[in-house]
């Protein structure tokens, strides 16, 4: 679908989306990624039912077919950023991935892989994908052919596992990096390919972008120090830049290892310093 996006009177851009997202929230993330926008957005569209007057976009089905004009601007408010406004129903702590229920929070301490290695999913997901691949190689059928989309529970399991593995490499992967992960997923499981997309994984890319925002919010609620200090808009409502790792740093602010605290780590540092002085 083709969009004419108005950011300012002197800043009007053209944006083409091969796959239209199902939710307005997902469209906002795509606009942030593609147009370099930040913060909470308000999206309006020219409504043909009212002589192309602007109306707030609340449902993707309200958009006209093939092409539409959008007006996008930042909402000046002290409300939390988009990451913290993800529906509470999707932030059930009991449903956190295994990385949160284990001994420690996953740590981003490895370089981004190229190509990205798709992780092994749960046994039932792997079995369904195996049958899907067999059918694809036999007659070219896709999992989305039956109900016009991949089953919701299967899609959720896949995205949860991918987000967990992506976080182990990078807290805030870029849109391009999410695209590489989506491409690797389709290369390994072509039965997940999307019809109507030139590359076959365009929708998966933006589902991953949205899922990573959801995943970071879960970790923030669970007590991740780095994600708490790097929230786009703190509780005070004052905007601040995200604290990035410097050269030779892995993360800006690590969580303490299991059973450690600032006091115990300082004691270990002092002990090491004393030992070095003996040399």
XYZ file of C-alpha atoms in Angstrom:
279
model
C 0.000 0.000 0.000
C 1.244 3.501 -0.817
C 1.196 6.265 1.802
C 1.720 10.013 1.554
C 2.979 10.923 5.041
C 2.794 14.539 6.212
C 5.243 15.276 9.028
C 5.352 19.053 8.556
C 4.339 21.553 5.857
C 7.861 21.289 4.416
C 8.372 17.592 5.181
C 6.039 15.295 3.203
C 7.276 11.805 2.424
C 6.257 8.832 0.314
C 6.163 5.390 1.982
C 5.344 2.031 0.388
C 4.384 -0.970 2.539
C 4.103 -4.350 0.881
C 2.132 -5.817 3.788
C -0.337 -3.658 5.712
C -0.117 -4.309 9.484
C -3.244 -5.498 11.262
C -3.055 -2.990 14.130
C -2.539 0.755 14.359
C 0.148 0.219 17.023
C 2.176 -1.874 14.554
C 1.802 0.837 11.911
C 3.193 3.377 14.402
C 6.279 1.217 14.929
C 6.784 0.936 11.166
C 6.514 4.734 10.846
C 9.043 5.173 13.651
C 11.475 2.754 12.015
C 11.093 3.918 8.405
C 10.854 7.670 9.030
C 13.223 7.964 11.987
C 10.566 9.160 14.450
C 10.622 8.818 18.233
C 8.151 9.025 21.070
C 4.397 8.517 21.139
C 2.791 9.256 17.772
C -0.649 10.459 16.752
C -1.666 9.263 13.277
C -4.483 10.889 11.324
C -5.789 10.033 7.840
C -7.820 11.792 5.173
C -11.249 10.183 5.497
C -13.100 9.965 2.139
C -16.405 9.658 4.036
C -15.954 13.243 5.270
C -14.564 14.925 2.188
C -10.950 13.937 3.004
C -11.032 15.783 6.335
C -8.467 14.496 8.857
C -9.600 11.921 11.438
C -7.607 10.012 14.043
C -6.720 6.514 12.834
C -8.083 3.960 15.312
C -8.742 1.008 13.021
C -6.701 -0.119 10.015
C -9.894 -1.063 8.160
C -10.827 2.641 8.023
C -8.016 3.348 5.550
C -8.913 3.621 1.856
C -7.611 0.920 -0.464
C -4.268 1.057 -2.321
C -3.166 4.555 -1.206
C -3.802 6.936 1.675
C -2.604 10.256 3.070
C -1.472 10.281 6.712
C -0.586 13.143 9.009
C 1.798 12.152 11.790
C 2.955 14.191 14.758
C 4.341 13.582 18.229
C 1.959 13.769 21.137
C 3.255 16.232 23.703
C 2.343 14.528 26.966
C 3.850 13.169 30.119
C 2.386 9.738 29.470
C 4.796 6.776 29.273
C 6.438 5.966 25.961
C 5.061 3.413 23.532
C 7.133 0.571 25.012
C 5.348 1.078 28.342
C 1.903 1.363 26.776
C 1.730 -2.155 25.414
C -1.470 -3.797 26.585
C -1.355 -5.194 30.110
C -2.795 -8.437 28.758
C 0.444 -8.976 26.838
C 2.611 -8.287 29.890
C 1.669 -11.255 32.032
C 4.805 -11.933 34.082
C 3.877 -15.610 34.340
C 4.283 -15.882 30.561
C 7.824 -14.459 30.482
C 10.267 -16.493 28.389
C 12.544 -18.995 30.099
C 15.338 -16.425 30.180
C 13.436 -14.524 32.891
C 12.504 -17.555 34.955
C 16.070 -18.832 35.037
C 18.962 -17.798 37.224
C 19.565 -14.451 35.534
C 18.392 -12.017 32.872
C 19.804 -12.611 29.371
C 22.880 -10.482 28.761
C 23.646 -8.808 25.431
C 27.319 -9.713 25.196
C 27.792 -11.184 21.713
C 28.292 -9.510 18.337
C 25.292 -9.535 15.992
C 25.530 -12.700 13.840
C 25.468 -12.592 10.059
C 23.642 -14.693 9.072
C 21.351 -15.015 12.072
C 21.001 -18.636 13.196
C 17.334 -19.465 13.791
C 17.008 -21.164 17.202
C 15.355 -24.513 17.816
C 11.712 -24.072 18.815
C 9.654 -26.238 21.128
C 8.917 -29.807 19.986
C 5.321 -29.147 18.923
C 6.299 -26.024 16.955
C 9.159 -27.853 15.226
C 6.786 -30.688 14.299
C 4.197 -28.311 12.805
C 6.905 -26.474 10.861
C 8.317 -29.779 9.588
C 4.902 -30.796 8.241
C 4.504 -27.307 6.786
C 7.860 -27.522 4.988
C 6.994 -30.992 3.660
C 3.767 -29.628 2.172
C 5.602 -26.605 0.738
C 8.202 -28.759 -1.030
C 5.435 -31.063 -2.297
C 2.967 -28.583 -3.801
C 4.074 -25.091 -2.741
C 1.336 -24.674 -0.109
C 1.911 -22.332 2.825
C 0.677 -22.391 6.416
C -1.164 -19.136 5.734
C -3.179 -20.653 2.864
C -5.700 -22.350 5.173
C -6.880 -19.312 7.203
C -5.176 -16.441 5.326
C -2.612 -16.189 8.133
C -0.245 -18.308 10.218
C -2.101 -19.663 13.303
C -1.911 -17.123 16.128
C -0.487 -19.468 18.778
C 2.192 -20.753 16.392
C 3.153 -17.212 15.395
C 3.371 -16.167 19.058
C 5.640 -19.104 19.988
C 7.977 -18.357 17.080
C 8.212 -14.626 17.815
C 8.756 -15.165 21.561
C 11.712 -17.494 20.935
C 13.239 -15.246 18.266
C 12.929 -12.160 20.500
C 14.654 -13.979 23.353
C 17.581 -14.959 21.121
C 17.797 -11.501 19.519
C 17.968 -9.856 22.950
C 20.990 -11.995 23.772
C 22.813 -10.105 21.006
C 21.313 -6.629 21.142
C 18.812 -4.782 23.331
C 17.499 -2.506 20.560
C 18.030 -4.232 17.180
C 17.501 -2.019 14.163
C 14.819 -2.511 11.528
C 17.463 -3.884 9.147
C 18.640 -6.424 11.736
C 15.049 -7.533 12.328
C 14.829 -7.976 8.563
C 17.875 -10.272 8.589
C 16.256 -12.416 11.293
C 12.991 -12.584 9.335
C 14.886 -13.598 6.182
C 16.727 -16.361 8.053
C 13.410 -17.617 9.425
C 11.857 -17.858 5.959
C 15.001 -19.422 4.483
C 14.787 -22.212 7.074
C 10.984 -22.527 7.085
C 9.664 -21.452 3.656
C 6.180 -22.634 4.691
C 5.956 -19.393 6.732
C 6.405 -17.247 3.628
C 3.797 -14.531 2.966
C 1.962 -14.409 -0.337
C 1.779 -10.959 -1.888
C 5.181 -9.936 -0.520
C 8.103 -9.610 -2.934
C 10.549 -10.971 -0.348
C 8.162 -13.227 1.564
C 9.163 -12.008 5.039
C 8.164 -8.324 5.111
C 5.402 -8.843 7.690
C 7.621 -11.013 9.893
C 10.160 -8.206 10.018
C 7.711 -5.752 11.577
C 6.199 -8.371 13.849
C 9.706 -8.801 15.263
C 10.112 -5.044 15.710
C 6.849 -4.953 17.690
C 7.706 -8.123 19.642
C 11.075 -6.706 20.733
C 9.309 -3.668 22.199
C 6.977 -6.024 24.064
C 9.910 -8.154 25.247
C 11.835 -5.141 26.560
C 8.764 -4.023 28.491
C 8.478 -7.449 30.124
C 12.126 -7.274 31.186
C 11.656 -3.725 32.457
C 8.770 -4.876 34.655
C 10.862 -7.833 35.829
C 13.507 -5.369 37.062
C 16.133 -5.040 34.323
C 18.392 -2.151 35.326
C 19.540 -1.312 31.812
C 16.031 -1.159 30.416
C 14.772 0.883 33.368
C 17.457 3.523 32.956
C 17.012 3.463 29.175
C 13.251 3.934 29.060
C 12.475 6.548 26.420
C 10.452 8.646 28.829
C 10.854 8.187 32.604
C 8.062 8.537 35.146
C 8.989 12.188 35.692
C 7.862 12.921 32.129
C 11.157 14.590 31.187
C 12.642 13.273 27.962
C 16.201 12.008 27.950
C 18.512 10.327 25.508
C 19.061 6.600 25.719
C 22.321 5.752 27.454
C 24.368 3.756 24.972
C 27.379 1.593 25.687
C 30.717 3.271 25.126
C 33.662 1.697 23.375
C 34.854 -1.411 25.268
C 31.490 -1.549 27.117
C 29.054 -4.349 26.439
C 25.998 -2.830 28.104
C 25.496 0.628 29.568
C 24.256 -0.850 32.837
C 24.507 -4.557 33.581
C 22.203 -6.322 35.988
C 24.096 -7.761 38.948
C 25.060 -11.446 38.608
C 23.078 -13.999 40.597
C 23.781 -13.565 44.319
C 25.885 -10.432 43.816
C 25.344 -6.809 44.787
C 27.258 -3.553 44.458
C 28.783 -4.199 47.897
C 30.035 -7.712 47.152
C 31.389 -6.652 43.759
C 33.268 -3.754 45.354
C 34.765 -6.142 47.903
C 35.957 -8.412 45.081
C 37.438 -5.415 43.255
C 39.344 -4.365 46.380
C 40.611 -7.919 46.875
C 41.883 -8.046 43.294
C 43.528 -4.664 43.712
C 45.311 -5.861 46.847
C 46.558 -8.981 45.066
C 47.889 -6.894 42.175
C 49.884 -4.743 44.574
C 51.695 -7.842 45.833
C 53.198 -8.479 42.415
